[in-house]
């Protein structure tokens, strides 16, 4: 009688190939969990409903600016912001100017423009990085915005 000597299971190739698939899936799942935990998406806001309501208020203020025929020309030069503003109604003595960088929120600047005797609104301006900026003139009643190019 002949004895068959079968090698143990771990010496065969097929069990290892069959176990490799689930092992790869477990490793990929753990690595994706680590990536998801470390790289939280800053685009998704926790208070999205409140932000949606704020957008509606902003749109209403922009419509108000259009209704009063608001026109503005903002010049950024020599370390100063100068705004020439025209509207059908009275304008306040102070107007907030926001210089918003399109990609780096940390670069945003806010200055308060004051009315001058010449009928313009002016304020000292902090240095700006070269590139595009969104200019936003606003009061509690209205909001006006435009794009600008800063030469840095």
C-alpha atoms as an extended CHARMM CRD file, in Angstrom:
* protein
*
       152  EXT
         1         1  UNK       CA              0.0000000000        0.0000000000        0.0000000000  PROA      1               0.0000000000
         2         2  UNK       CA              1.2550000000        3.4140000000       -0.8560000000  PROA      2               0.0000000000
         3         3  UNK       CA              0.9640000000        6.2900000000        1.4780000000  PROA      3               0.0000000000
         4         4  UNK       CA              0.1470000000        9.6790000000        0.0690000000  PROA      4               0.0000000000
         5         5  UNK       CA              1.9390000000       12.4370000000        1.7750000000  PROA      5               0.0000000000
         6         6  UNK       CA             -0.0920000000       15.5900000000        1.3740000000  PROA      6               0.0000000000
         7         7  UNK       CA              1.6360000000       18.7930000000        2.2810000000  PROA      7               0.0000000000
         8         8  UNK       CA             -0.0270000000       21.0740000000        4.8350000000  PROA      8               0.0000000000
         9         9  UNK       CA             -2.5300000000       23.6880000000        3.5910000000  PROA      9               0.0000000000
        10        10  UNK       CA             -0.1940000000       26.6360000000        4.0880000000  PROA      10              0.0000000000
        11        11  UNK       CA              2.2670000000       25.1300000000        1.6190000000  PROA      11              0.0000000000
        12        12  UNK       CA             -0.2610000000       25.3540000000       -1.2140000000  PROA      12              0.0000000000
        13        13  UNK       CA             -0.6310000000       28.4640000000       -3.3730000000  PROA      13              0.0000000000
        14        14  UNK       CA             -4.4520000000       28.5490000000       -3.6710000000  PROA      14              0.0000000000
        15        15  UNK       CA             -5.3650000000       29.2590000000       -0.0300000000  PROA      15              0.0000000000
        16        16  UNK       CA             -2.9970000000       32.2390000000       -0.0150000000  PROA      16              0.0000000000
        17        17  UNK       CA             -4.4110000000       33.6060000000       -3.2610000000  PROA      17              0.0000000000
        18        18  UNK       CA             -7.9460000000       33.2500000000       -1.9200000000  PROA      18              0.0000000000
        19        19  UNK       CA             -7.0230000000       35.0400000000        1.3430000000  PROA      19              0.0000000000
        20        20  UNK       CA             -5.1800000000       37.8450000000       -0.4510000000  PROA      20              0.0000000000
        21        21  UNK       CA             -8.4120000000       39.4330000000       -1.7560000000  PROA      21              0.0000000000
        22        22  UNK       CA            -10.0970000000       39.9820000000        1.6230000000  PROA      22              0.0000000000
        23        23  UNK       CA             -6.7650000000       41.0530000000        3.1470000000  PROA      23              0.0000000000
        24        24  UNK       CA             -6.2820000000       43.7440000000        0.4770000000  PROA      24              0.0000000000
        25        25  UNK       CA             -9.8510000000       44.9700000000        1.0160000000  PROA      25              0.0000000000
        26        26  UNK       CA             -9.3330000000       45.2460000000        4.7990000000  PROA      26              0.0000000000
        27        27  UNK       CA             -6.0580000000       47.1700000000        4.3530000000  PROA      27              0.0000000000
        28        28  UNK       CA             -7.6650000000       49.5060000000        1.7820000000  PROA      28              0.0000000000
        29        29  UNK       CA            -10.6450000000       50.0990000000        4.0930000000  PROA      29              0.0000000000
        30        30  UNK       CA             -8.4070000000       50.9860000000        7.0300000000  PROA      30              0.0000000000
        31        31  UNK       CA             -6.2990000000       53.3230000000        4.8990000000  PROA      31              0.0000000000
        32        32  UNK       CA             -9.4270000000       55.0600000000        3.5480000000  PROA      32              0.0000000000
        33        33  UNK       CA            -10.7300000000       55.4790000000        7.1090000000  PROA      33              0.0000000000
        34        34  UNK       CA             -7.4260000000       57.1220000000        8.0780000000  PROA      34              0.0000000000
        35        35  UNK       CA             -7.5780000000       59.4460000000        5.0600000000  PROA      35              0.0000000000
        36        36  UNK       CA            -11.1980000000       60.3780000000        5.8410000000  PROA      36              0.0000000000
        37        37  UNK       CA            -10.4130000000       61.0740000000        9.4910000000  PROA      37              0.0000000000
        38        38  UNK       CA             -7.2990000000       63.1750000000        8.8200000000  PROA      38              0.0000000000
        39        39  UNK       CA             -8.6090000000       65.0850000000        5.8130000000  PROA      39              0.0000000000
        40        40  UNK       CA            -11.9840000000       66.4180000000        6.9230000000  PROA      40              0.0000000000
        41        41  UNK       CA            -13.7390000000       68.2750000000        4.1110000000  PROA      41              0.0000000000
        42        42  UNK       CA            -13.7650000000       71.9680000000        4.9880000000  PROA      42              0.0000000000
        43        43  UNK       CA            -16.2000000000       72.7220000000        2.1710000000  PROA      43              0.0000000000
        44        44  UNK       CA            -19.1130000000       71.0730000000        3.9490000000  PROA      44              0.0000000000
        45        45  UNK       CA            -20.5200000000       73.4060000000        6.5960000000  PROA      45              0.0000000000
        46        46  UNK       CA            -22.1040000000       72.2280000000        9.8180000000  PROA      46              0.0000000000
        47        47  UNK       CA            -24.5910000000       75.1010000000        9.7470000000  PROA      47              0.0000000000
        48        48  UNK       CA            -25.6040000000       74.8440000000        6.0870000000  PROA      48              0.0000000000
        49        49  UNK       CA            -29.2160000000       75.8500000000        6.8170000000  PROA      49              0.0000000000
        50        50  UNK       CA            -28.1660000000       79.1030000000        8.5040000000  PROA      50              0.0000000000
        51        51  UNK       CA            -25.7670000000       79.8110000000        5.6480000000  PROA      51              0.0000000000
        52        52  UNK       CA            -28.5850000000       79.2830000000        3.1740000000  PROA      52              0.0000000000
        53        53  UNK       CA            -30.7140000000       81.8310000000        5.0070000000  PROA      53              0.0000000000
        54        54  UNK       CA            -27.7710000000       84.2570000000        5.0310000000  PROA      54              0.0000000000
        55        55  UNK       CA            -27.4380000000       83.8560000000        1.2590000000  PROA      55              0.0000000000
        56        56  UNK       CA            -31.0970000000       84.8120000000        0.8790000000  PROA      56              0.0000000000
        57        57  UNK       CA            -30.5150000000       87.9480000000        2.9880000000  PROA      57              0.0000000000
        58        58  UNK       CA            -27.4530000000       88.7960000000        0.8740000000  PROA      58              0.0000000000
        59        59  UNK       CA            -29.4610000000       88.4310000000       -2.3290000000  PROA      59              0.0000000000
        60        60  UNK       CA            -32.1360000000       90.7370000000       -0.9000000000  PROA      60              0.0000000000
        61        61  UNK       CA            -29.4740000000       93.3490000000       -0.0760000000  PROA      61              0.0000000000
        62        62  UNK       CA            -28.0500000000       93.0890000000       -3.6090000000  PROA      62              0.0000000000
        63        63  UNK       CA            -31.5520000000       93.5660000000       -5.0270000000  PROA      63              0.0000000000
        64        64  UNK       CA            -31.9430000000       96.6410000000       -2.8100000000  PROA      64              0.0000000000
        65        65  UNK       CA            -28.6870000000       98.0860000000       -4.2230000000  PROA      65              0.0000000000
        66        66  UNK       CA            -30.0230000000       97.5670000000       -7.7230000000  PROA      66              0.0000000000
        67        67  UNK       CA            -33.3750000000       99.1260000000       -6.7910000000  PROA      67              0.0000000000
        68        68  UNK       CA            -31.7510000000      102.3530000000       -5.5720000000  PROA      68              0.0000000000
        69        69  UNK       CA            -29.6130000000      102.5260000000       -8.7210000000  PROA      69              0.0000000000
        70        70  UNK       CA            -26.3350000000      102.0730000000       -6.8740000000  PROA      70              0.0000000000
        71        71  UNK       CA            -23.2470000000      102.5810000000       -9.0240000000  PROA      71              0.0000000000
        72        72  UNK       CA            -19.7250000000      102.4490000000       -7.6580000000  PROA      72              0.0000000000
        73        73  UNK       CA            -16.1780000000      102.8990000000       -8.8620000000  PROA      73              0.0000000000
        74        74  UNK       CA            -13.5190000000      101.6540000000       -6.4500000000  PROA      74              0.0000000000
        75        75  UNK       CA             -9.8450000000      102.4970000000       -6.9540000000  PROA      75              0.0000000000
        76        76  UNK       CA             -7.0710000000      100.7630000000       -5.0120000000  PROA      76              0.0000000000
        77        77  UNK       CA             -3.9160000000      102.8450000000       -5.2940000000  PROA      77              0.0000000000
        78        78  UNK       CA             -1.0250000000      104.1740000000       -3.2590000000  PROA      78              0.0000000000
        79        79  UNK       CA             -2.0930000000      102.3880000000       -0.0890000000  PROA      79              0.0000000000
        80        80  UNK       CA             -5.6130000000      103.8340000000       -0.1780000000  PROA      80              0.0000000000
        81        81  UNK       CA             -9.0490000000      102.6570000000       -1.2220000000  PROA      81              0.0000000000
        82        82  UNK       CA            -11.1600000000      105.3700000000       -2.8610000000  PROA      82              0.0000000000
        83        83  UNK       CA            -14.8010000000      104.7580000000       -3.7790000000  PROA      83              0.0000000000
        84        84  UNK       CA            -17.0090000000      107.0020000000       -5.9070000000  PROA      84              0.0000000000
        85        85  UNK       CA            -20.5940000000      105.9580000000       -5.2050000000  PROA      85              0.0000000000
        86        86  UNK       CA            -23.8290000000      107.2220000000       -6.7360000000  PROA      86              0.0000000000
        87        87  UNK       CA            -27.3900000000      106.2360000000       -5.8410000000  PROA      87              0.0000000000
        88        88  UNK       CA            -30.8890000000      107.6890000000       -5.9780000000  PROA      88              0.0000000000
        89        89  UNK       CA            -31.2370000000      107.6800000000       -2.1810000000  PROA      89              0.0000000000
        90        90  UNK       CA            -29.1050000000      108.9880000000        0.6710000000  PROA      90              0.0000000000
        91        91  UNK       CA            -25.8320000000      107.2170000000        1.3950000000  PROA      91              0.0000000000
        92        92  UNK       CA            -24.2940000000      106.6590000000        4.8410000000  PROA      92              0.0000000000
        93        93  UNK       CA            -21.1160000000      108.3310000000        6.0850000000  PROA      93              0.0000000000
        94        94  UNK       CA            -19.4020000000      104.9580000000        6.6160000000  PROA      94              0.0000000000
        95        95  UNK       CA            -19.3830000000      102.0080000000        4.2200000000  PROA      95              0.0000000000
        96        96  UNK       CA            -17.6410000000       98.6870000000        4.7400000000  PROA      96              0.0000000000
        97        97  UNK       CA            -15.2950000000       97.5140000000        1.9800000000  PROA      97              0.0000000000
        98        98  UNK       CA            -14.3760000000       93.8300000000        1.9990000000  PROA      98              0.0000000000
        99        99  UNK       CA            -11.4880000000       92.6800000000       -0.1780000000  PROA      99              0.0000000000
       100       100  UNK       CA            -12.0490000000       88.9340000000       -0.4980000000  PROA      100             0.0000000000
       101       101  UNK       CA             -9.3950000000       86.6760000000       -1.9930000000  PROA      101             0.0000000000
       102       102  UNK       CA            -11.0520000000       83.9960000000       -4.1560000000  PROA      102             0.0000000000
       103       103  UNK       CA             -9.0260000000       81.0520000000       -2.8290000000  PROA      103             0.0000000000
       104       104  UNK       CA             -7.3680000000       82.0650000000        0.4530000000  PROA      104             0.0000000000
       105       105  UNK       CA             -9.8210000000       83.2420000000        3.1000000000  PROA      105             0.0000000000
       106       106  UNK       CA             -6.9250000000       84.1570000000        5.4040000000  PROA      106             0.0000000000
       107       107  UNK       CA             -5.9450000000       86.9330000000        2.9750000000  PROA      107             0.0000000000
       108       108  UNK       CA             -9.3470000000       88.6920000000        3.1780000000  PROA      108             0.0000000000
       109       109  UNK       CA             -9.2770000000       92.3230000000        4.3300000000  PROA      109             0.0000000000
       110       110  UNK       CA            -12.0710000000       94.5140000000        5.7020000000  PROA      110             0.0000000000
       111       111  UNK       CA            -11.7830000000       98.3130000000        5.8360000000  PROA      111             0.0000000000
       112       112  UNK       CA            -14.2730000000      100.9750000000        6.8160000000  PROA      112             0.0000000000
       113       113  UNK       CA            -14.5510000000      103.7370000000        4.2240000000  PROA      113             0.0000000000
       114       114  UNK       CA            -15.3910000000      107.2110000000        5.5240000000  PROA      114             0.0000000000
       115       115  UNK       CA            -17.0600000000      109.9650000000        3.5090000000  PROA      115             0.0000000000
       116       116  UNK       CA            -14.7650000000      112.8500000000        2.5740000000  PROA      116             0.0000000000
       117       117  UNK       CA            -15.7510000000      116.4720000000        1.8740000000  PROA      117             0.0000000000
       118       118  UNK       CA            -15.1760000000      115.7810000000       -1.8390000000  PROA      118             0.0000000000
       119       119  UNK       CA            -18.0410000000      113.2580000000       -1.8070000000  PROA      119             0.0000000000
       120       120  UNK       CA            -15.9280000000      110.1250000000       -2.0280000000  PROA      120             0.0000000000
       121       121  UNK       CA            -15.3650000000      107.3910000000        0.5410000000  PROA      121             0.0000000000
       122       122  UNK       CA            -11.7340000000      106.6810000000        1.4830000000  PROA      122             0.0000000000
       123       123  UNK       CA             -9.6530000000      104.5740000000        3.8690000000  PROA      123             0.0000000000
       124       124  UNK       CA             -6.0510000000      103.4160000000        4.2120000000  PROA      124             0.0000000000
       125       125  UNK       CA             -5.5290000000      100.0490000000        2.5750000000  PROA      125             0.0000000000
       126       126  UNK       CA             -3.3120000000       97.2170000000        3.8450000000  PROA      126             0.0000000000
       127       127  UNK       CA             -0.9000000000       95.6890000000        1.3080000000  PROA      127             0.0000000000
       128       128  UNK       CA             -2.5680000000       93.2130000000       -1.0450000000  PROA      128             0.0000000000
       129       129  UNK       CA             -1.0920000000       90.1610000000       -2.7310000000  PROA      129             0.0000000000
       130       130  UNK       CA             -0.9440000000       90.1560000000       -6.5110000000  PROA      130             0.0000000000
       131       131  UNK       CA             -4.0110000000       88.5940000000       -8.1270000000  PROA      131             0.0000000000
       132       132  UNK       CA             -7.7770000000       88.8110000000       -8.3870000000  PROA      132             0.0000000000
       133       133  UNK       CA             -9.9000000000       90.1170000000       -5.5370000000  PROA      133             0.0000000000
       134       134  UNK       CA            -13.6420000000       90.4120000000       -5.0040000000  PROA      134             0.0000000000
       135       135  UNK       CA            -14.5770000000       93.9050000000       -3.8280000000  PROA      135             0.0000000000
       136       136  UNK       CA            -17.7190000000       94.0980000000       -1.7140000000  PROA      136             0.0000000000
       137       137  UNK       CA            -19.1930000000       97.4340000000       -0.6250000000  PROA      137             0.0000000000
       138       138  UNK       CA            -21.9210000000       96.9920000000        1.9510000000  PROA      138             0.0000000000
       139       139  UNK       CA            -24.1230000000       98.5950000000        4.5440000000  PROA      139             0.0000000000
       140       140  UNK       CA            -26.9160000000       96.9860000000        6.5660000000  PROA      140             0.0000000000
       141       141  UNK       CA            -29.3700000000       97.9990000000        3.7990000000  PROA      141             0.0000000000
       142       142  UNK       CA            -27.5220000000       97.1100000000        0.5750000000  PROA      142             0.0000000000
       143       143  UNK       CA            -24.5730000000       95.1940000000       -0.8930000000  PROA      143             0.0000000000
       144       144  UNK       CA            -22.5610000000       95.7500000000       -4.1070000000  PROA      144             0.0000000000
       145       145  UNK       CA            -19.7200000000       93.5750000000       -5.4360000000  PROA      145             0.0000000000
       146       146  UNK       CA            -17.2480000000       93.4680000000       -8.3250000000  PROA      146             0.0000000000
       147       147  UNK       CA            -14.0080000000       91.7800000000       -9.3570000000  PROA      147             0.0000000000
       148       148  UNK       CA            -10.6750000000       93.6210000000       -9.3440000000  PROA      148             0.0000000000
       149       149  UNK       CA             -7.0750000000       92.9070000000      -10.2490000000  PROA      149             0.0000000000
       150       150  UNK       CA             -4.3490000000       93.8920000000       -7.7740000000  PROA      150             0.0000000000
       151       151  UNK       CA             -0.8410000000       94.4720000000       -9.0730000000  PROA      151             0.0000000000
       152       152  UNK       CA              0.6230000000       93.6590000000       -5.6430000000  PROA      152             0.0000000000
